[in-house]
CSV table of C-alpha atoms in Angstrom, one decimal:
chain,number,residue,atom,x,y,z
A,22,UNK,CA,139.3,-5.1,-71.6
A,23,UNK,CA,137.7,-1.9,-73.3
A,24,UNK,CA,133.9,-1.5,-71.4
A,25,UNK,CA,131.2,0.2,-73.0
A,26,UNK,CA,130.3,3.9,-71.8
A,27,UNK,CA,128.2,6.4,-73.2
A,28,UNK,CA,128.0,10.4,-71.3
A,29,UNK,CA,124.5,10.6,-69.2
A,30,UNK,CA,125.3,14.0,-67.4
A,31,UNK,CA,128.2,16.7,-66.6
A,32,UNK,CA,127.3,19.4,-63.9
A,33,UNK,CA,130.2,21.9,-63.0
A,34,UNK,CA,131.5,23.7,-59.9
A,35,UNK,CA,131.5,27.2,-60.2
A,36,UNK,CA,134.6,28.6,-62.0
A,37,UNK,CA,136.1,26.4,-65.1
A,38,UNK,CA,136.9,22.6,-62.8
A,39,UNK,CA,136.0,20.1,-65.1
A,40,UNK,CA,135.7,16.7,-64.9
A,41,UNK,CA,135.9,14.2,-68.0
A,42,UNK,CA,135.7,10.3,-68.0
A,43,UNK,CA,137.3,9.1,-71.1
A,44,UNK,CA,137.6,5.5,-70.1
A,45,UNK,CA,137.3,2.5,-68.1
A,46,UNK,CA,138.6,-0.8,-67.3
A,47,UNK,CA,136.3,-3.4,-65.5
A,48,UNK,CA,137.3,-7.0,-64.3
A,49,UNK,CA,135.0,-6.8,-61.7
A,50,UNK,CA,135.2,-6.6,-58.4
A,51,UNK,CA,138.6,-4.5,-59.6
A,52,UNK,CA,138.0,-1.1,-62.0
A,53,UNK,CA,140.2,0.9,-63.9
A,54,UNK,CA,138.9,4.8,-64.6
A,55,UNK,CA,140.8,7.1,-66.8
A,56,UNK,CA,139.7,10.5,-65.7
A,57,UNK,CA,141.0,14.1,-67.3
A,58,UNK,CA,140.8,16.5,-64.2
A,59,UNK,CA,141.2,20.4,-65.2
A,60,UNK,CA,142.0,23.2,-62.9
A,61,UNK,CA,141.5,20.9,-60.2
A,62,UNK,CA,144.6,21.7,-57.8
A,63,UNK,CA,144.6,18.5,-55.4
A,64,UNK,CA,147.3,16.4,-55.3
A,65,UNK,CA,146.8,12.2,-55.9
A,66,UNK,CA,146.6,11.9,-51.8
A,67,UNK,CA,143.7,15.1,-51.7
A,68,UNK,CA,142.3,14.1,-54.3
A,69,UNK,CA,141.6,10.2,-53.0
A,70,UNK,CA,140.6,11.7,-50.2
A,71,UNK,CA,138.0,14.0,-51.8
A,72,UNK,CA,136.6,11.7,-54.9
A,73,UNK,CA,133.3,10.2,-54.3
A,74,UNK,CA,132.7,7.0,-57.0
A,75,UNK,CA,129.5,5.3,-56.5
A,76,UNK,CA,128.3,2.1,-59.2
A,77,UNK,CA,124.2,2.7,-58.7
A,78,UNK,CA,124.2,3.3,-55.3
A,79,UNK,CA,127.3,1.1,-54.0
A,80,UNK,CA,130.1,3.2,-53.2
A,81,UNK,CA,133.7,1.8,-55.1
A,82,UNK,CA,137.0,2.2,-52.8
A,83,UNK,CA,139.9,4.0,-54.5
A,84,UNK,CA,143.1,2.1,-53.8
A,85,UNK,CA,145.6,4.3,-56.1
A,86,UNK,CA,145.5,7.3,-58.2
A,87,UNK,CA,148.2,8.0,-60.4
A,88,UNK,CA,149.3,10.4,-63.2
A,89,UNK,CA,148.8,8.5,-66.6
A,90,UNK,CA,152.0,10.8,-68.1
A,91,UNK,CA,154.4,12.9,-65.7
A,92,UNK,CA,157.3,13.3,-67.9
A,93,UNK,CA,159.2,10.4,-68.4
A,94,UNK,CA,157.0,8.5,-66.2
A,95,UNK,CA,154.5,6.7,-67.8
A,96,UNK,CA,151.6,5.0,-65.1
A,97,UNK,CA,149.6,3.6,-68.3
A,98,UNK,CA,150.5,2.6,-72.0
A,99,UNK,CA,148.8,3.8,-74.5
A,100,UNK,CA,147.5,3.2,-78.1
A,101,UNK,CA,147.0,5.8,-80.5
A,102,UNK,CA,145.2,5.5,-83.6
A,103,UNK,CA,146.3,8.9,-85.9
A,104,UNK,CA,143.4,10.1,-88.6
A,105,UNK,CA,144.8,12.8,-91.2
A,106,UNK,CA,142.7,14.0,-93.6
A,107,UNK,CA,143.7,13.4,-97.2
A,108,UNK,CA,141.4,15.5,-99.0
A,109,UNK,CA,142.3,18.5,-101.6
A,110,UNK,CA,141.7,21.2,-98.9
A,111,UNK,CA,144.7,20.0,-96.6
A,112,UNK,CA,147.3,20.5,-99.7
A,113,UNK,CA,148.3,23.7,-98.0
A,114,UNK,CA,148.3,22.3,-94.6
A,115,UNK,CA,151.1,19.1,-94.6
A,116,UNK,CA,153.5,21.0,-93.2
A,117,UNK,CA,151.2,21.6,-90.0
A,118,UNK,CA,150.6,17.8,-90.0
A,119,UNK,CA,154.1,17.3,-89.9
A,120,UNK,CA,154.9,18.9,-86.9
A,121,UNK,CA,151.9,17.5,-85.4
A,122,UNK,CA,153.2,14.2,-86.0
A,123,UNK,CA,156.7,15.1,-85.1
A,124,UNK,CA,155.3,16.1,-81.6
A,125,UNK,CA,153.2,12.9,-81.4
A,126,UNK,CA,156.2,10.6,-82.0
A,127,UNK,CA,158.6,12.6,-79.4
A,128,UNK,CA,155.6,12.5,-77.0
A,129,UNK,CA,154.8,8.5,-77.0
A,130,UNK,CA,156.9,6.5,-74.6
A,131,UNK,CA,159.0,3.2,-76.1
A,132,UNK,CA,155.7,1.1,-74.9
A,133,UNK,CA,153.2,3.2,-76.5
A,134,UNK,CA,152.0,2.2,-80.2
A,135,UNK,CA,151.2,4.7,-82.9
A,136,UNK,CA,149.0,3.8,-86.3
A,137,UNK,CA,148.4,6.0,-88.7
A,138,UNK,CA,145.9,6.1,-91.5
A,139,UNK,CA,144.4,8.8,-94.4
A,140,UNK,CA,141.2,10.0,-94.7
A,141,UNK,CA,139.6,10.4,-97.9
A,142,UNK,CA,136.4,8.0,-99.2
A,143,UNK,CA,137.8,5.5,-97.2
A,144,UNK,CA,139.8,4.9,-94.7
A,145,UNK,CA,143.6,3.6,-95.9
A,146,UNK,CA,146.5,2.6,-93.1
A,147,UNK,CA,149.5,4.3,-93.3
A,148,UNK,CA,151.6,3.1,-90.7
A,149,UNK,CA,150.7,-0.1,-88.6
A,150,UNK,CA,151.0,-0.2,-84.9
A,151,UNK,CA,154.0,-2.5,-85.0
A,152,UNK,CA,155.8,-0.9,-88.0
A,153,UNK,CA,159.2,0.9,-86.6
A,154,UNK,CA,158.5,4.0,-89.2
A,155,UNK,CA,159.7,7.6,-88.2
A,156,UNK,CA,157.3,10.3,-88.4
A,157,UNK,CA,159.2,11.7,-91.8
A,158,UNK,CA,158.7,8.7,-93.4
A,159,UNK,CA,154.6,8.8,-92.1
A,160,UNK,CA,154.8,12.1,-93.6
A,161,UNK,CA,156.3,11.0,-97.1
A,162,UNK,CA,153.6,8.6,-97.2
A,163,UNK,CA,150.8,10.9,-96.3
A,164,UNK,CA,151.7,13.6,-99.3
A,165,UNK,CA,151.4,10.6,-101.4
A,166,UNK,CA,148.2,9.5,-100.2
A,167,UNK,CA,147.2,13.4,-100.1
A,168,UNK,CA,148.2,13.7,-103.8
A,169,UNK,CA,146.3,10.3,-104.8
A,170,UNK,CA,142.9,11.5,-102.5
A,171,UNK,CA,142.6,14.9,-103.1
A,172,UNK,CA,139.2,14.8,-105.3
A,173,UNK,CA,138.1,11.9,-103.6
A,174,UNK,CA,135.7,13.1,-100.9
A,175,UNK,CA,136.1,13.5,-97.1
A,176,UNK,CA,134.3,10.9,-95.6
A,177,UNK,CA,135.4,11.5,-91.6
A,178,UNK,CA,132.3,10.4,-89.7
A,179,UNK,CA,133.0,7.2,-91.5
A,180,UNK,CA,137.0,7.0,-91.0
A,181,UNK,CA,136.0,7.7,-87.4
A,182,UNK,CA,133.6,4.7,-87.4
A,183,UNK,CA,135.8,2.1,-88.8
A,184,UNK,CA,138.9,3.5,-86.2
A,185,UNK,CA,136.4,3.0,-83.3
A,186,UNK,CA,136.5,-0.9,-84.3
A,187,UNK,CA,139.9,-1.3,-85.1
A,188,UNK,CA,140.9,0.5,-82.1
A,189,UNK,CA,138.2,-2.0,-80.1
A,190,UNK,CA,139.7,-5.4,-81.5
A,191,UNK,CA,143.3,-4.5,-82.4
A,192,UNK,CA,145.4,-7.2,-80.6
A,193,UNK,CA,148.6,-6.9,-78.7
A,194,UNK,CA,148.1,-3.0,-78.1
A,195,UNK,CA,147.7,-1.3,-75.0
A,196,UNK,CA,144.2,-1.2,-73.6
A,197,UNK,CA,144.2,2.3,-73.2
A,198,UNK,CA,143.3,3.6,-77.0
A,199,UNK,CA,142.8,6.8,-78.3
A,200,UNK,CA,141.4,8.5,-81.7
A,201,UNK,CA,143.7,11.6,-83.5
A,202,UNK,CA,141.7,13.2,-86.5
A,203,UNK,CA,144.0,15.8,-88.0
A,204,UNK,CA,142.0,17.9,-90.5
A,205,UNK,CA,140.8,21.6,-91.4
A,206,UNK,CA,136.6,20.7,-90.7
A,207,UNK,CA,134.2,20.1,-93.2
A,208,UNK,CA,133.1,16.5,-94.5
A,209,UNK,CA,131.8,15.9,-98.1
A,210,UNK,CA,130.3,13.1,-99.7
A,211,UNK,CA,130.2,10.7,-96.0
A,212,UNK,CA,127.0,8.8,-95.9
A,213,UNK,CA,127.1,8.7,-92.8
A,214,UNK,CA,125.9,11.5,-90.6
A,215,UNK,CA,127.3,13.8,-87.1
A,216,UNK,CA,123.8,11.8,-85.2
A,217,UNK,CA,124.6,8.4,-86.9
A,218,UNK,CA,128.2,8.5,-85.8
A,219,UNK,CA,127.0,9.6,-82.3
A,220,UNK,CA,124.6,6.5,-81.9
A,221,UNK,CA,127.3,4.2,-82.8
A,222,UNK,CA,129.8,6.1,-80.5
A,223,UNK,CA,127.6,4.4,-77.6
A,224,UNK,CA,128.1,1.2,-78.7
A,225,UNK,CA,131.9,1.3,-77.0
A,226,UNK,CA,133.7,4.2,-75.7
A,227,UNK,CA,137.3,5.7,-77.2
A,228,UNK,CA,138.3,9.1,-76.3
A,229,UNK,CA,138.7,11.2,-79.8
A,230,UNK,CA,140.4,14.5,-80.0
A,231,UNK,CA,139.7,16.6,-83.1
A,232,UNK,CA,142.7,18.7,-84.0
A,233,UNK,CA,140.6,21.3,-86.6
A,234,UNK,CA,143.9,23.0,-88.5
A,235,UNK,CA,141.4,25.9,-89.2
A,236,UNK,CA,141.5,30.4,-88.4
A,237,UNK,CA,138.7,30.5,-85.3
A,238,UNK,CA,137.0,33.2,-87.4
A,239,UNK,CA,136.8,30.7,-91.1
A,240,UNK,CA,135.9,27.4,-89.2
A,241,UNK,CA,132.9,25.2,-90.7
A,242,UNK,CA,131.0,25.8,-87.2
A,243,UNK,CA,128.8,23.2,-88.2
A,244,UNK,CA,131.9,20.6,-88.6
A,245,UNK,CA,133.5,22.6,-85.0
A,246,UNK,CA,129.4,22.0,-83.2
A,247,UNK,CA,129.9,18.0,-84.6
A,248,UNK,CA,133.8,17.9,-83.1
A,249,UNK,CA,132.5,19.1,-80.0
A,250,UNK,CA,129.2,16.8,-79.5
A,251,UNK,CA,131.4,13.8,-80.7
A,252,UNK,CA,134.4,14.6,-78.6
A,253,UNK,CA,132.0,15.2,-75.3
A,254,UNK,CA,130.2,11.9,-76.1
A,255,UNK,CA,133.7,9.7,-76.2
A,256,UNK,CA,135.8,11.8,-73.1
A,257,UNK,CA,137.9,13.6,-75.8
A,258,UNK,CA,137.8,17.1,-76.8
A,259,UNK,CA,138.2,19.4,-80.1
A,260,UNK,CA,141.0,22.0,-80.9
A,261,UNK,CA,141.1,24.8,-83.6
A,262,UNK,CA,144.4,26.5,-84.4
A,263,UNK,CA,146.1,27.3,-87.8
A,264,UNK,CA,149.2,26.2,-85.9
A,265,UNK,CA,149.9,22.2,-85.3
A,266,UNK,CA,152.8,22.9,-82.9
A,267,UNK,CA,149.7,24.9,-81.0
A,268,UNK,CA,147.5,21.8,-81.1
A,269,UNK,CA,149.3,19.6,-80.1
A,270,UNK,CA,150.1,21.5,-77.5
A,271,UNK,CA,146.5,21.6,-76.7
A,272,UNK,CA,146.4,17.7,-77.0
A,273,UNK,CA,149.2,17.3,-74.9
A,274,UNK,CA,148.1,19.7,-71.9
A,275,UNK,CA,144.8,17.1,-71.9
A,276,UNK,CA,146.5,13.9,-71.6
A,277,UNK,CA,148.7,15.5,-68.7
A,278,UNK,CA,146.0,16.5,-67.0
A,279,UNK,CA,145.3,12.6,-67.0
A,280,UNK,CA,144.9,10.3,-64.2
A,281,UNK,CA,144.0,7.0,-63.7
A,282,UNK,CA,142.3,5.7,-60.5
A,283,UNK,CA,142.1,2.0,-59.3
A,284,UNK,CA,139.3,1.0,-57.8
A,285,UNK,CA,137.4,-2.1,-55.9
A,286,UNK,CA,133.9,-2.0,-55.5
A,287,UNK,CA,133.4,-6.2,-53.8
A,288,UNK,CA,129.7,-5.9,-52.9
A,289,UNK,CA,128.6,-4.7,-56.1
A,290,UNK,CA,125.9,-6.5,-58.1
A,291,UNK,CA,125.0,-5.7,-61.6
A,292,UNK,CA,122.0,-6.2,-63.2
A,293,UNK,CA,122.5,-8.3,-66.7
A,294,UNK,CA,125.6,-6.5,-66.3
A,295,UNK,CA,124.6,-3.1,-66.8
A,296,UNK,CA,125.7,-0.3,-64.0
A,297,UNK,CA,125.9,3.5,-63.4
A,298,UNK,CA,129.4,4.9,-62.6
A,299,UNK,CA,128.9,8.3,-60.7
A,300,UNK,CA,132.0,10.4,-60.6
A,301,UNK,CA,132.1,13.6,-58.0
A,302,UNK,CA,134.4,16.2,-56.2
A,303,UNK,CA,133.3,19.0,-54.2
A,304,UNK,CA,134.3,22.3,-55.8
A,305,UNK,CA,132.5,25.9,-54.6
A,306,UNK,CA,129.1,25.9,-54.7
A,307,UNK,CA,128.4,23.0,-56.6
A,308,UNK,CA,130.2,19.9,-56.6
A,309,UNK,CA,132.0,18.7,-59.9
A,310,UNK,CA,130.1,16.0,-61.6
A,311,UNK,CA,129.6,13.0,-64.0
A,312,UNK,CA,127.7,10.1,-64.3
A,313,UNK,CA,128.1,7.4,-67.2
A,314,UNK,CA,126.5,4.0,-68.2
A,315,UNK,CA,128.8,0.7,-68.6
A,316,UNK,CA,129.2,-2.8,-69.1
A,317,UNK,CA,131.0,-4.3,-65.7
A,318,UNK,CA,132.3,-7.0,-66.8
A,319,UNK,CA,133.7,-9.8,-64.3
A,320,UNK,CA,137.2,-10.8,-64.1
A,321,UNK,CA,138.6,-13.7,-65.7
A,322,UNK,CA,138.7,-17.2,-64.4
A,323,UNK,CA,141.6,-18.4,-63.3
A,324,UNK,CA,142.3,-20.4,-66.4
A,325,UNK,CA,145.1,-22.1,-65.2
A,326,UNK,CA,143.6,-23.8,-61.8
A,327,UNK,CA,140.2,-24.9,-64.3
A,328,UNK,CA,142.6,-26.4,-67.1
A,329,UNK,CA,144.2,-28.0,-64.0
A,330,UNK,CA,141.0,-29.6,-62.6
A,331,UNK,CA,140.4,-30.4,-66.2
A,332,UNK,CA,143.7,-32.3,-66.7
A,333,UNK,CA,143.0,-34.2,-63.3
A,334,UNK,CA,139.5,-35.3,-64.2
A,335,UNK,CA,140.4,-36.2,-67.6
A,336,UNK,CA,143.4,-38.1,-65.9
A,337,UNK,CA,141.1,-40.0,-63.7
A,338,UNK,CA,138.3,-40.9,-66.2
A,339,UNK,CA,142.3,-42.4,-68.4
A,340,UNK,CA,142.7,-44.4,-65.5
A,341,UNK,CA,139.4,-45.6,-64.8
A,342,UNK,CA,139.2,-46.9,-68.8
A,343,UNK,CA,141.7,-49.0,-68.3
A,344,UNK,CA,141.2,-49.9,-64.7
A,345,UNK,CA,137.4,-51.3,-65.2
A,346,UNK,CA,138.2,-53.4,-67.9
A,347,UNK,CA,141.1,-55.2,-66.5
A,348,UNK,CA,139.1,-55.4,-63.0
A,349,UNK,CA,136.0,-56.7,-65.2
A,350,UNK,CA,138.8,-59.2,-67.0
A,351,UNK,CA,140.4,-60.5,-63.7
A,352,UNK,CA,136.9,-60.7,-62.2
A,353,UNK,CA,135.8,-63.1,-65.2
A,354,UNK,CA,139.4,-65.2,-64.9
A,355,UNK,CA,138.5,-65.9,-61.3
A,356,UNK,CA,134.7,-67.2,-61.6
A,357,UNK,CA,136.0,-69.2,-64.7
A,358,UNK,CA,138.4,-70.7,-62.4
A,359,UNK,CA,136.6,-71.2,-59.4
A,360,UNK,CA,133.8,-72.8,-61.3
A,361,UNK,CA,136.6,-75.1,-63.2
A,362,UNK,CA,137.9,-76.3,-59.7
A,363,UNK,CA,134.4,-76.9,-58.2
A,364,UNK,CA,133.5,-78.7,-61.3
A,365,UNK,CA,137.2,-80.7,-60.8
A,366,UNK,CA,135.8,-81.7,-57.2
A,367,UNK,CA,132.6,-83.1,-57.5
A,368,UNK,CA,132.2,-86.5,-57.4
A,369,UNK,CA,132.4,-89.2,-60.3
């Protein structure tokens, strides 16, 4: 289950340690934080040993920290839901999107999913998250949709609306979801706004990573100072390179640097369900820090034992319909019958 999370506070150790919560997992008393860690050099039993989690004041146990990808070894599945720009400006860069994507699919273990979808006025799906399509034939349909979109705005804040709820109710996927814009900056024509898109950002929490096909020196900085406040407000980041083997490169150093911790907090109470998550680690000076809001959501009941219970008080109130009557029946019979022989006896 995806939990609701919106970025309270960072504060960082001297040097360039950084901490990032991108997402978490409640079924309460049982969490699951995903957690980008850079140039932190601890190892999984250091680091255990050195991570303080508190929710509100009542410290969480970690009971395992492990690499989400380490190579071939994959700790935690993961759904990714690919944006690419469509509009008249990315014409000269589909070749860069095509190695991007080339890198994506080769990354992606056989449990991951992948969709893909253009963004122009709208947002348009591509490639589903079951569909078996290789990342040429993504690309073959991605030049179409770039040749049908070109003049027809670039409305990203909204195409990164509508993938936030698809990405929250898309069954059958991993719970772990992430957003992909591909583009070159710059929106035109979106009604909705950088701040607008932020405010519903808090409503539920999916990393996005902004891969910005853009020369540092020609950027929009405007459209690189929105990537950045939107990226910091979900636990993903923004990237700007003319080169897409480069960002993805970039992309994929960040998920490496990925761990997920499991933890159990039992004496935790929320309040209506709303809690503080406190993340730090000592580092220099200053310790490493972040602090987020969620929703901590209780596990589910065990559905099977209730439906049981169910079963055996529906089974009971079965038998008891047809016991009653027949006892009600037999009852009748026998004060019919006794009052027939008493009648039988009394004297003529």
């Amino acid at each position: 289950m995806l939990i609701i999370l919106m970025v309270a506070d960072v504060s960082r150790a001297a040097g360039d340690s950084k901490l990032r919560i991108t997402q978490v997992e409640s079924n309460l008393p049982n969490l699951k934080l995903f957690v980008e860690l850079e140039n932190v050099n601890l190892d999984n039993s250091k680091l255990k040993k050195n991570l303080s989690i508190k929710l509100n004041d009542t410290p969480a146990q970690i009971t395992d920290i492990q690499s989400v990808k380490n190579g071939n070894k994959v700790a935690e599945n993961t759904a990714y839901l690919v944006l690419v720009d469509t509009s008249a400006s990315m014409q000269n860069s589909l070749s860069e999107v095509q190695s991007i994507l080339k890198e994506l699919f080769s990354f992606v273990s056989s449990e991951d999913k992948i969709a893909v979808f253009s963004v122009s006025n709208k947002l348009q799906l591509v490639k589903d998250f079951m569909s078996n399509d290789s990342s040429d034939q993504v690309s073959r349909n991605l030049q179409n949709a770039l040749s049908l979109d070109a003049s027809a705005g670039t409305y990203i804040y909204s195409g990164i609306r509508e993938a936030y709820d698809r990405g929250r109710t898309a069954p059958d996927i991993p719970s772990r979801r992430i957003i992909i814009l591909v583009t070159d900056g710059g929106v035109e024509g979106d009604c909705l706004s950088c701040d607008d898109l932020k405010n519903y950002l808090d409503v539920d929490r999916l990393p996005v990573y902004t891969l910005i096909l853009s020369q540092q020196a020609s950027i929009d900085e405007d459209f690189k100072n929105a990537a950045d406040q939107i990226g910091e407000r979900t636990g993903g980041q923004s990237f700007v390179s003319m080169s897409g083997n480069k960002l993805f490169a970039q992309f994929k150093a960040s998920q490496e640097k990925s761990s997920v911790l499991m933890l159990r907090c039992d004496n935790f109470k929320p309040l209506n369900l709303q809690a503080k998550l406190t993340v730090s680690l000592p580092g220099g000076q200053e310790e490493i820090k972040q602090t987020v809001k969620f929703t901590a959501t209780p596990a589910v009941e065990n559905t099977t034992e209730l439906n049981n219970q169910q079963n055996l008080r529906t089974s009971y109130y079965g038998v008891m319909v047809i016991l009653i009557p027949m006892i009600l029946s037999l009852f009748i019979i026998l004060v019919i019958g006794r009052v027939l022989i008493t009648k039988d006896e009394q004297p003529l």
